[in-house]
Coordinates of C-alpha atoms in Angstrom, one line a residue:
M1 CA -13.3 -19.4 2.1
N2 CA -13.4 -22.8 4.6
S3 CA -10.7 -23.9 7.3
Q4 CA -9.9 -26.7 5.4
D5 CA -5.8 -25.9 3.7
F6 CA -3.8 -27.8 1.5
V7 CA -0.1 -27.9 0.5
V8 CA 0.2 -26.6 -2.9
P9 CA 3.3 -25.9 -5.3
A10 CA 5.3 -22.7 -4.2
R11 CA 4.4 -19.0 -5.5
S12 CA 5.4 -15.7 -4.4
W13 CA 3.1 -12.7 -4.0
D14 CA 4.5 -11.3 -6.6
N15 CA 3.3 -14.5 -9.0
I16 CA 0.2 -14.3 -7.9
H17 CA 0.1 -10.6 -8.5
S18 CA 1.3 -11.6 -12.3
V19 CA -1.7 -13.9 -12.5
A20 CA -4.6 -11.5 -11.1
E21 CA -3.0 -8.9 -13.3
T22 CA -3.3 -10.6 -16.6
I23 CA -6.4 -11.7 -15.8
R24 CA -7.9 -7.8 -15.0
N25 CA -6.6 -7.2 -18.3
A26 CA -7.7 -10.0 -20.6
I27 CA -11.6 -9.2 -19.2
G28 CA -10.8 -5.7 -20.0
L29 CA -10.6 -4.9 -15.8
S30 CA -6.9 -2.9 -16.2
N31 CA -8.0 0.0 -14.6
V32 CA -11.4 -0.8 -13.1
P33 CA -11.1 0.1 -9.7
Y34 CA -14.7 -1.7 -8.7
V35 CA -14.5 -5.0 -9.9
P36 CA -18.3 -6.5 -10.8
I37 CA -17.0 -9.8 -9.1
V38 CA -20.0 -11.5 -9.5
D39 CA -20.6 -11.0 -13.0
V40 CA -17.1 -11.8 -13.7
L41 CA -17.5 -15.2 -12.3
E42 CA -21.3 -15.5 -13.6
K43 CA -21.4 -13.9 -17.0
I44 CA -17.9 -13.7 -18.4
M45 CA -16.5 -17.2 -17.1
D46 CA -19.8 -19.3 -16.9
H47 CA -21.5 -17.9 -20.0
Q48 CA -19.4 -16.1 -21.8
L49 CA -16.2 -17.9 -21.7
N50 CA -17.7 -21.5 -20.7
M51 CA -14.5 -21.8 -18.6
V52 CA -16.2 -22.9 -15.3
R53 CA -19.6 -23.7 -14.4
F54 CA -21.3 -21.4 -11.4
E55 CA -23.4 -22.7 -8.8
V56 CA -25.4 -21.4 -5.9
G57 CA -25.6 -23.8 -3.3
D58 CA -27.8 -23.6 0.0
H59 CA -27.1 -24.1 3.7
T60 CA -27.9 -27.3 3.7
E61 CA -25.6 -28.9 0.5
M62 CA -22.7 -26.1 1.7
G63 CA -22.7 -27.0 5.5
G64 CA -20.4 -23.9 6.8
A65 CA -18.5 -23.4 3.5
E66 CA -19.1 -19.5 2.0
G67 CA -17.6 -20.9 -1.4
L68 CA -15.8 -24.1 -3.1
A69 CA -13.7 -24.3 -6.3
D70 CA -13.6 -28.0 -7.8
P71 CA -10.3 -28.9 -7.7
N72 CA -10.6 -30.3 -11.1
G73 CA -11.6 -26.6 -12.6
E74 CA -15.1 -27.5 -13.9
F75 CA -17.5 -25.9 -10.9
I76 CA -17.5 -23.2 -8.2
I77 CA -20.2 -23.3 -5.8
I78 CA -21.0 -19.7 -3.9
R79 CA -23.8 -20.5 -0.9
E80 CA -26.8 -18.5 -1.5
D81 CA -26.4 -16.3 1.6
V82 CA -23.1 -15.4 0.4
Y83 CA -24.0 -15.3 -3.6
E84 CA -27.0 -12.7 -2.2
K85 CA -24.1 -10.1 -0.3
A86 CA -22.1 -9.8 -3.0
V87 CA -24.9 -9.0 -5.5
G88 CA -26.2 -6.2 -2.8
G89 CA -21.7 -5.1 -2.9
D90 CA -20.9 -6.6 0.6
G91 CA -17.0 -6.5 1.1
R92 CA -16.7 -9.5 2.6
A93 CA -19.0 -11.3 -0.1
R94 CA -17.1 -10.0 -2.6
F95 CA -13.8 -10.9 -1.5
T96 CA -15.3 -14.7 -1.2
I97 CA -16.1 -15.0 -4.7
A98 CA -12.6 -13.6 -5.8
H99 CA -10.9 -15.9 -3.2
E100 CA -13.0 -18.9 -5.2
L101 CA -11.6 -17.5 -8.1
G102 CA -7.9 -17.7 -7.0
H103 CA -8.1 -20.8 -6.1
F104 CA -9.9 -21.7 -9.7
F105 CA -7.0 -19.8 -12.2
L106 CA -3.9 -21.0 -8.9
H107 CA -4.7 -24.8 -8.3
T108 CA -7.0 -26.6 -10.7
G109 CA -5.5 -29.8 -11.5
I110 CA -3.0 -29.5 -8.8
P111 CA -2.8 -32.7 -6.7
L112 CA -3.6 -31.4 -3.3
A113 CA -2.4 -32.9 0.3
R114 CA -3.5 -31.4 3.4
S115 CA -1.8 -29.5 5.6
V116 CA -3.1 -28.5 9.4
T117 CA -1.8 -25.6 11.5
G118 CA 1.7 -25.8 13.0
D119 CA 3.1 -28.1 10.6
G120 CA 5.5 -25.6 9.8
V121 CA 4.2 -25.2 6.2
K122 CA 5.4 -21.8 4.6
P123 CA 1.8 -19.6 3.9
F124 CA 3.3 -19.5 0.0
C125 CA 3.1 -22.8 0.4
K126 CA -0.5 -23.3 1.2
S127 CA -3.8 -22.9 -1.0
E128 CA -5.4 -20.5 1.2
P129 CA -3.2 -17.8 1.8
Q130 CA -2.6 -18.3 -2.3
A131 CA -6.4 -17.4 -2.7
N132 CA -6.6 -14.6 -0.4
Q133 CA -3.7 -13.1 -2.1
F134 CA -5.2 -13.8 -5.4
A135 CA -8.4 -11.7 -4.1
A136 CA -6.4 -9.0 -2.6
E137 CA -4.6 -8.2 -5.8
F138 CA -7.7 -8.7 -7.8
L139 CA -9.9 -6.7 -6.5
M140 CA -7.5 -4.2 -5.2
P141 CA -4.9 -3.9 -7.9
R142 CA -1.7 -2.4 -7.1
S143 CA -1.3 0.0 -9.6
L144 CA -4.7 1.5 -8.8
I145 CA -3.8 1.9 -5.0
T146 CA -1.7 5.3 -4.5
P147 CA 0.5 5.8 -1.7
S148 CA -1.7 8.7 -0.9
M149 CA -4.7 6.7 -0.3
N150 CA -5.7 5.0 2.9
R151 CA -7.7 2.1 3.9
F152 CA -10.7 3.7 4.2
N153 CA -10.2 4.8 0.3
I154 CA -9.4 1.5 -0.4
A155 CA -12.5 0.1 0.9
I156 CA -14.7 2.2 -1.0
N157 CA -13.3 2.6 -4.2
H158 CA -12.4 -1.3 -4.2
G159 CA -15.7 -2.7 -2.6
V160 CA -13.9 -4.4 0.5
S161 CA -14.1 -5.0 3.6
D162 CA -12.5 -3.0 6.3
E163 CA -10.6 -5.6 7.3
A164 CA -9.0 -6.5 3.6
A165 CA -8.5 -3.2 2.9
N166 CA -6.1 -3.0 5.8
L167 CA -4.5 -5.3 5.2
R168 CA -4.2 -4.4 1.3
F169 CA -3.2 -1.0 3.0
K170 CA -0.2 -2.4 5.5
Y171 CA 0.9 -5.3 3.2
L172 CA 1.5 -2.0 0.4
S173 CA 3.0 -0.5 2.4
N174 CA 5.6 -2.4 3.2
L175 CA 6.4 -3.2 -0.4
R176 CA 7.0 0.0 -0.9
A177 CA 9.1 0.8 2.5
K178 CA 11.8 -2.1 1.0

């Protein structure tokens, strides 16, 4: 994830939910709370399906970027320290990888125009919020989070950070209240 943001075609959060759910189902993870996200990218998408080339990059070549999804869908690079943390189960690093998968599935082949804070572009038309929503839907699917769960249960069961679990808990609580 980085601070660059781009204007992309509008997508509802329900549409992004459907995309994430379709992918989880296609790779046999529909009822799996803890997604093995590193294996999904490295073993399934790269080695088995040959959908995208996965690379680990060092700090020098990546600068401040933790991950990068090629706009043409050819590769996803995850910075070495983030990759190592994700392998170790770090929730934030796992979210970063899911976020880059979001860019791959939602934004490959789409012409990108830069967006800056305060330009009035709605979040559902920006690449970064869309990729974050994909990561949340992919790692913490609605179907596996019951109303009796709290943010701590979500963080533990789904292997995400407390911050991601808290945002997901609030989002799903608001969705259920409608």
